[in-house]
PDB file of C-alpha atoms in Angstrom:
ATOM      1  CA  UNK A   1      83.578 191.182 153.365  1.00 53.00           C
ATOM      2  CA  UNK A   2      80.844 189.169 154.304  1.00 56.00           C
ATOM      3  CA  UNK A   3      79.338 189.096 157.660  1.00 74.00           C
ATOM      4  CA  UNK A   4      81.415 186.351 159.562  1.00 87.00           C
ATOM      5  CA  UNK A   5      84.915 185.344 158.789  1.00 90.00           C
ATOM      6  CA  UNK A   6      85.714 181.528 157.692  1.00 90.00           C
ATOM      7  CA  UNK A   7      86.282 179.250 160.999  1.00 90.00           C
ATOM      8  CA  UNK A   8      89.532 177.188 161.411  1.00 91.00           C
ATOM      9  CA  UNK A   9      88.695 173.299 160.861  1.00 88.00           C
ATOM     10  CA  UNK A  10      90.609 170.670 162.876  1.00 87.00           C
ATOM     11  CA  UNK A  11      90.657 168.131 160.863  1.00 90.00           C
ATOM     12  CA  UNK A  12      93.721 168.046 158.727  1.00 92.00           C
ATOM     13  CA  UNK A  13      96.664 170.477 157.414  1.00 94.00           C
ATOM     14  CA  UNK A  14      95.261 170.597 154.338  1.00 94.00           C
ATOM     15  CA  UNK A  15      91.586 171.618 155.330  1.00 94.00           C
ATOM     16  CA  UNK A  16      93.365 174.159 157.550  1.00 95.00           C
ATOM     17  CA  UNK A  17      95.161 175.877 154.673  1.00 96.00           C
ATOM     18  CA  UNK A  18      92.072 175.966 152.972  1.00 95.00           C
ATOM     19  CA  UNK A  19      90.254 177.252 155.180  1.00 95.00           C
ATOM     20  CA  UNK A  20      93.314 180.370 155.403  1.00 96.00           C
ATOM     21  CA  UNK A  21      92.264 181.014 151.589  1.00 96.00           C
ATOM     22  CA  UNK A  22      88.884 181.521 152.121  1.00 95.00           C
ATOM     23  CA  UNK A  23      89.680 183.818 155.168  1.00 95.00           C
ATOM     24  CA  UNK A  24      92.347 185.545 152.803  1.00 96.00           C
ATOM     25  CA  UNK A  25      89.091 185.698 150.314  1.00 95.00           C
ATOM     26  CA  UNK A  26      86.861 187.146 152.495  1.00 95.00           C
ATOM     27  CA  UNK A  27      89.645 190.343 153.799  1.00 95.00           C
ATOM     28  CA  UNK A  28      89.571 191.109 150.224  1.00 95.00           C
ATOM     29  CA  UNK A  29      92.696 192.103 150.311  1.00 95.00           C
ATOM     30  CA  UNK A  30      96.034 191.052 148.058  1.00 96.00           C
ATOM     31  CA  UNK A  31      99.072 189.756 149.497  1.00 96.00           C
ATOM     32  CA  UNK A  32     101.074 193.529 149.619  1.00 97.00           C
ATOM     33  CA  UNK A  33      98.039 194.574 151.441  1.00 96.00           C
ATOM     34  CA  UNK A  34      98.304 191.583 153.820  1.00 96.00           C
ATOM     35  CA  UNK A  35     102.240 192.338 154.496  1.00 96.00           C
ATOM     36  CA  UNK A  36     101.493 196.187 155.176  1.00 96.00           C
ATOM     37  CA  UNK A  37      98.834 195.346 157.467  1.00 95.00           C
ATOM     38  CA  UNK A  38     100.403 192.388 159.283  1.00 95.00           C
ATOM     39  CA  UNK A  39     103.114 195.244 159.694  1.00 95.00           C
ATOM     40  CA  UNK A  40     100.922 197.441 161.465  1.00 94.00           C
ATOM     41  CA  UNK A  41      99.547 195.508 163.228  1.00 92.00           C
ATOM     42  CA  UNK A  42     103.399 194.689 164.977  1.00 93.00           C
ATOM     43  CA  UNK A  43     103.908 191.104 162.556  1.00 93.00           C
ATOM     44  CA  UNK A  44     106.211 190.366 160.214  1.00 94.00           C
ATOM     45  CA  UNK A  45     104.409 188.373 156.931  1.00 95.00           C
ATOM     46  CA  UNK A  46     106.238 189.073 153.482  1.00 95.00           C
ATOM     47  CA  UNK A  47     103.978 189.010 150.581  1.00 94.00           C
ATOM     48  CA  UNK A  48     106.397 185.961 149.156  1.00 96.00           C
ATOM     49  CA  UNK A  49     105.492 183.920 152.304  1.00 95.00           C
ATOM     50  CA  UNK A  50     102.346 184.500 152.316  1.00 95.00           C
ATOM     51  CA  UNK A  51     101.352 183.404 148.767  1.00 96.00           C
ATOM     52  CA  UNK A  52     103.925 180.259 149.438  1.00 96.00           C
ATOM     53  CA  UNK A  53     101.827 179.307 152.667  1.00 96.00           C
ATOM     54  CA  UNK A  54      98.315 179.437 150.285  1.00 96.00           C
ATOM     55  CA  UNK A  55      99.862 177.579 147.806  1.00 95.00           C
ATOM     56  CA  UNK A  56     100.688 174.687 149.986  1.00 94.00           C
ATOM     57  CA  UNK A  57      99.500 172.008 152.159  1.00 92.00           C
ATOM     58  CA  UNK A  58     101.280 171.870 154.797  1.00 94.00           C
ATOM     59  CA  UNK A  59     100.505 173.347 158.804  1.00 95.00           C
ATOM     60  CA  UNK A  60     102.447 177.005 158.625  1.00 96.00           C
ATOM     61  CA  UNK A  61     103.869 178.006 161.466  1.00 95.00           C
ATOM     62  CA  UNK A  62     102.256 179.485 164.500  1.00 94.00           C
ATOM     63  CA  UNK A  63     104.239 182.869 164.067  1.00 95.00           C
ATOM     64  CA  UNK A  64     102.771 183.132 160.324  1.00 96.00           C
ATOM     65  CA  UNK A  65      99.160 182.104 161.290  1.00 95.00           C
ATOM     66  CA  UNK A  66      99.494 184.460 163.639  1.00 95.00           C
ATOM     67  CA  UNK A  67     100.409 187.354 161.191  1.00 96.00           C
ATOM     68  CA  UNK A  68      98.474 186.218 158.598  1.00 96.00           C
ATOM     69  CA  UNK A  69      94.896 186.349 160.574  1.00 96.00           C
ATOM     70  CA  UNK A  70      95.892 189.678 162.192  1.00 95.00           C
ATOM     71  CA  UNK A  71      96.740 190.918 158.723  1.00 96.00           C
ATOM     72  CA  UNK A  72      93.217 189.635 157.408  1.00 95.00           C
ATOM     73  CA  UNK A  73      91.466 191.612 160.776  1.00 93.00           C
ATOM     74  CA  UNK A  74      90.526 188.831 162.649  1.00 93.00           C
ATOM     75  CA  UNK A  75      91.491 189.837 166.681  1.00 92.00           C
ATOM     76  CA  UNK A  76      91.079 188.578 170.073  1.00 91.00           C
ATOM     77  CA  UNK A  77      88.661 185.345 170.530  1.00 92.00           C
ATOM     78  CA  UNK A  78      88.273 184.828 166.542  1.00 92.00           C
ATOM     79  CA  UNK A  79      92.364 185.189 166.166  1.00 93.00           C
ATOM     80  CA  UNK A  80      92.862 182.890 168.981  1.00 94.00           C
ATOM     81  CA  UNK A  81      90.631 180.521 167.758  1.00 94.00           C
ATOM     82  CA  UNK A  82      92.993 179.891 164.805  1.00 95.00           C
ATOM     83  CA  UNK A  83      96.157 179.944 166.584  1.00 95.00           C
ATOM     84  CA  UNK A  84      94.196 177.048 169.094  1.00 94.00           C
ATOM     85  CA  UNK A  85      93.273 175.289 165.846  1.00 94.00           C
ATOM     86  CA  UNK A  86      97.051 175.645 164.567  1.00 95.00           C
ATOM     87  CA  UNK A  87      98.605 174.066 167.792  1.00 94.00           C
ATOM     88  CA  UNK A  88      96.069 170.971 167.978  1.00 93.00           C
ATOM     89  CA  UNK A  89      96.882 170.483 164.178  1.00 94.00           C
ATOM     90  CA  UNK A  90     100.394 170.335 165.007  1.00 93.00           C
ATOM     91  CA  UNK A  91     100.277 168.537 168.567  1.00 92.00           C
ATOM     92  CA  UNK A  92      97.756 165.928 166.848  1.00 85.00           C
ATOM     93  CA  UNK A  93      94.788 166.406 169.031  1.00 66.00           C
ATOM     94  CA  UNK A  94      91.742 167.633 169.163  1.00 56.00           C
ATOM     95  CA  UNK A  95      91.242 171.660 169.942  1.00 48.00           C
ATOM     96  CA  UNK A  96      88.922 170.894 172.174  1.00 49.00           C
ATOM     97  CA  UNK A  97      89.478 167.637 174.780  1.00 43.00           C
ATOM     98  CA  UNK A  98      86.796 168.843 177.444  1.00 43.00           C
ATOM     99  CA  UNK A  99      83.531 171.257 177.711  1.00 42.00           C
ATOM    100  CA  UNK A 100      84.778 174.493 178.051  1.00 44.00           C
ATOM    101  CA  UNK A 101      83.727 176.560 181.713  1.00 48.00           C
ATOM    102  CA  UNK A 102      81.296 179.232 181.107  1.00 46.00           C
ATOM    103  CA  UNK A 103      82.733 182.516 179.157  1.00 49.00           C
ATOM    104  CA  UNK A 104      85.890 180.384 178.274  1.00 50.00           C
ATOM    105  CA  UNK A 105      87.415 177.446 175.495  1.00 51.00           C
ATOM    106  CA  UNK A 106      88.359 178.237 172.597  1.00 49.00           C
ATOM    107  CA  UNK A 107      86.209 180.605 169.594  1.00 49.00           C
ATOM    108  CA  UNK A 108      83.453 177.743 167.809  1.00 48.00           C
ATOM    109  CA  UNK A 109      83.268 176.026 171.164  1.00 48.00           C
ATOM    110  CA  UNK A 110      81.452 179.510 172.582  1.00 48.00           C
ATOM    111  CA  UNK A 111      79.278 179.715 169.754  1.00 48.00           C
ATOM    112  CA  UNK A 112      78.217 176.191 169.506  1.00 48.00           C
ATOM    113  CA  UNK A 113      80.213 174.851 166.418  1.00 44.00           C
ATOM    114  CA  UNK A 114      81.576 171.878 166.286  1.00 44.00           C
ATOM    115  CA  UNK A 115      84.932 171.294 166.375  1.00 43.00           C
ATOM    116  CA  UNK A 116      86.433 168.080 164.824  1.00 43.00           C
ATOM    117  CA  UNK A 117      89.099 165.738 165.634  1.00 41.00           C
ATOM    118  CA  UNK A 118      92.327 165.696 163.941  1.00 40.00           C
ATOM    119  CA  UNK A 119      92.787 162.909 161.340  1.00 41.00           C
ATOM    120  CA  UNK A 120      94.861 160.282 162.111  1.00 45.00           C
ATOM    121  CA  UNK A 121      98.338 161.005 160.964  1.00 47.00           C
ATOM    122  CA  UNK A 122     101.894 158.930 161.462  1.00 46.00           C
ATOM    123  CA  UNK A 123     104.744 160.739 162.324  1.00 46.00           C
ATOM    124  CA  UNK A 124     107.627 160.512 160.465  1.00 46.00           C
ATOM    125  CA  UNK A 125     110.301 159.976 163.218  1.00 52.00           C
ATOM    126  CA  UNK A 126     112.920 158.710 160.388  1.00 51.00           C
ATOM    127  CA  UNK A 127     113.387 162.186 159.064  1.00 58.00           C
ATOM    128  CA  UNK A 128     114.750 163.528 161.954  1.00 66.00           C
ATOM    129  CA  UNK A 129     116.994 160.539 162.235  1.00 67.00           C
ATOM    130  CA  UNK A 130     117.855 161.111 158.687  1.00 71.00           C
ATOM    131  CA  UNK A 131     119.159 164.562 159.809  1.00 74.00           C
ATOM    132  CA  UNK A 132     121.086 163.099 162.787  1.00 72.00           C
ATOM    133  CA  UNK A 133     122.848 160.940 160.599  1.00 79.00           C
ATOM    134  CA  UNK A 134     123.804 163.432 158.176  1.00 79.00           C
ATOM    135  CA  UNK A 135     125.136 165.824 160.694  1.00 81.00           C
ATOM    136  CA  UNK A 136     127.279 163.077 162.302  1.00 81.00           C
ATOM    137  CA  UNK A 137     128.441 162.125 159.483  1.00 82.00           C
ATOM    138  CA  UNK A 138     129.634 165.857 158.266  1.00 80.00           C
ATOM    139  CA  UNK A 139     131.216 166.022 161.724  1.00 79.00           C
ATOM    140  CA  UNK A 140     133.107 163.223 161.227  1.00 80.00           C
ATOM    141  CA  UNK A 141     134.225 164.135 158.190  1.00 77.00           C
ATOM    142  CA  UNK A 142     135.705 167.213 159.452  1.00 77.00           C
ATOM    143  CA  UNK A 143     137.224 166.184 162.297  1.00 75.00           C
ATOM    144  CA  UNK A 144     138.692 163.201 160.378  1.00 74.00           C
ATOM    145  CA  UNK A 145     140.351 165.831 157.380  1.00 71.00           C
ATOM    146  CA  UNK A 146     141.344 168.154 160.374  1.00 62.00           C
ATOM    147  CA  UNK A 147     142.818 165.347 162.400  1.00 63.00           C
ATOM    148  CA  UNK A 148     144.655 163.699 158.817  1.00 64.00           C
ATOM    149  CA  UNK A 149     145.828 167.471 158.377  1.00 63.00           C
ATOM    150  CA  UNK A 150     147.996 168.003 161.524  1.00 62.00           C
ATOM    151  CA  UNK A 151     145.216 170.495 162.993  1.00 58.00           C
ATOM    152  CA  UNK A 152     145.370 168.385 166.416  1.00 57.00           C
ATOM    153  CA  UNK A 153     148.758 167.479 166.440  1.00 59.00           C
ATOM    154  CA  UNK A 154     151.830 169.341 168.709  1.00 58.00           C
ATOM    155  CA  UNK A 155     153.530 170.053 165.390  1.00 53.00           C
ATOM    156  CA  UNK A 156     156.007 172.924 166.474  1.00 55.00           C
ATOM    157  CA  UNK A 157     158.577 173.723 163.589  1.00 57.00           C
ATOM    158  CA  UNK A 158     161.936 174.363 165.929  1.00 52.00           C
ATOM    159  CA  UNK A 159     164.713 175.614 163.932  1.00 56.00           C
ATOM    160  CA  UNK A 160     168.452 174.782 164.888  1.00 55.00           C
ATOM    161  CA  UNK A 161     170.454 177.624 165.532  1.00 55.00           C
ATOM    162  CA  UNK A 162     174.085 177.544 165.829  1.00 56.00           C
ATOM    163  CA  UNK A 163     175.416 179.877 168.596  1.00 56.00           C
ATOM    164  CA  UNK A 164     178.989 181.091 169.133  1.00 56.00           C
ATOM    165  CA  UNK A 165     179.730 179.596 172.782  1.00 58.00           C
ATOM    166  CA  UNK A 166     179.921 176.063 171.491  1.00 56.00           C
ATOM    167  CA  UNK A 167     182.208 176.702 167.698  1.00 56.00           C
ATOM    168  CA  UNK A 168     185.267 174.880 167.737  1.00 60.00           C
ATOM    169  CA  UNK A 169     188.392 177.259 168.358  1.00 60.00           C
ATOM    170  CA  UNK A 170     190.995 178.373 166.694  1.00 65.00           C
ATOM    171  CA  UNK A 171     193.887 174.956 166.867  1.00 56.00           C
TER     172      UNK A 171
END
C-alpha cells in the first residue's frame, strides 16, 4: 500500500468508480479478500458485487460504498469522506456548499483539497413514469381477467333440493 489512500472525486459517477479501483488497487487485496474483510468488519459485500460495481459506471449504492471502503481499510474521517462524496454524487450537488467550522466538513476539505462540483446531469424523470405505467397497466390486467372470471361476483351455486313435506300424496 502506498502511503495515502486514493480521494473520492465529485465530479461525476464515472470518475467516482474510478477512483473505487484505484482505492481497490492500493488495499492490494482481491475481491474474496474484500468480502471476508467487509464481513469482519460487520458489512455485507459479495465478491460478485463487488467486481460488478468496478466494472461499471454507474453511482453504487451507499450501503456498498460503505462496505467496500471498510473492506479496503479506510475508517472514520477518510471512510466518511467517501460516503459524503457518494451522497452529493447522487443528490447532484456539490460535497461541499460552505467552508467547513474548524475540526469539521467533510475529509479533503480538512486537508486542503479541493473538492469539485458535480457535472451537470439531467434526470431522467420518464423512467420512473415508465415504471408507473407498466405497473398500472399489470394491475389492470389482473383485475380485468379476475373481474371477466367471476372472482368479484356473488356467484353462489344453490342446489334445489326436494323435501318430503311438500310431495304430492297418495290420490
Amino acid at each position: 500500500m502506498t502511503a495515502e489512500p486514493p480521494t473520492p472525486p465529485v465530479t461525476d459517477p464515472a470518475a467516482f468508480v474510478a477512483e473505487l479501483r484505484r482505492l481497490k488497487a492500493w488495499s492490494g487485496l482481491s475481491y474474496r479478500q474484500l468480502e471476508r474483510r467487509a464481513a469482519q468488519a460487520g458489512h455485507w459485500l459479495p465478491y460478485s458485487t463487488a467486481a460488478t460495481m468496478l466494472g461499471r459506471d454507474r453511482l453504487p449504492r451507499a450501503e456498498l460504498v460503505a462496505a467496500f471502503v471498510a473492506a479496503c481499510g479506510l475508517r472514520g474521517d477518510e471512510a466518511e469522506a467517501w460516503l459524503d462524496a457518494r451522497v452529493a454524487l447522487a443528490c447532484g450537488r456539490p460535497a461541499l456548499a460552505a467552508p467547513p467550522e474548524p475540526g469539521r466538513g467533510s475529509w479533503p476539505a480538512r486537508r486542503g483539497l479541493a473538492v469539485a462540483a458535480p457535472t451537470a446531469r439531467g434526470r431522467r424523470p420518464w423512467r420512473s413514469l415508465r415504471v408507473l405505467a407498466a405497473a398500472a397497466a399489470l394491475a389492470v390486467a389482473v383485475l380485468g381477467g379476475a373481474s371477466a372470471g367471476g372472482a368479484f361476483g356473488d356467484d353462489v351455486e344453490t342446489e334445489t333440493a326436494r323435501t318430503a313435506v311438500h310431495a304430492p300424496g297418495p290420490s
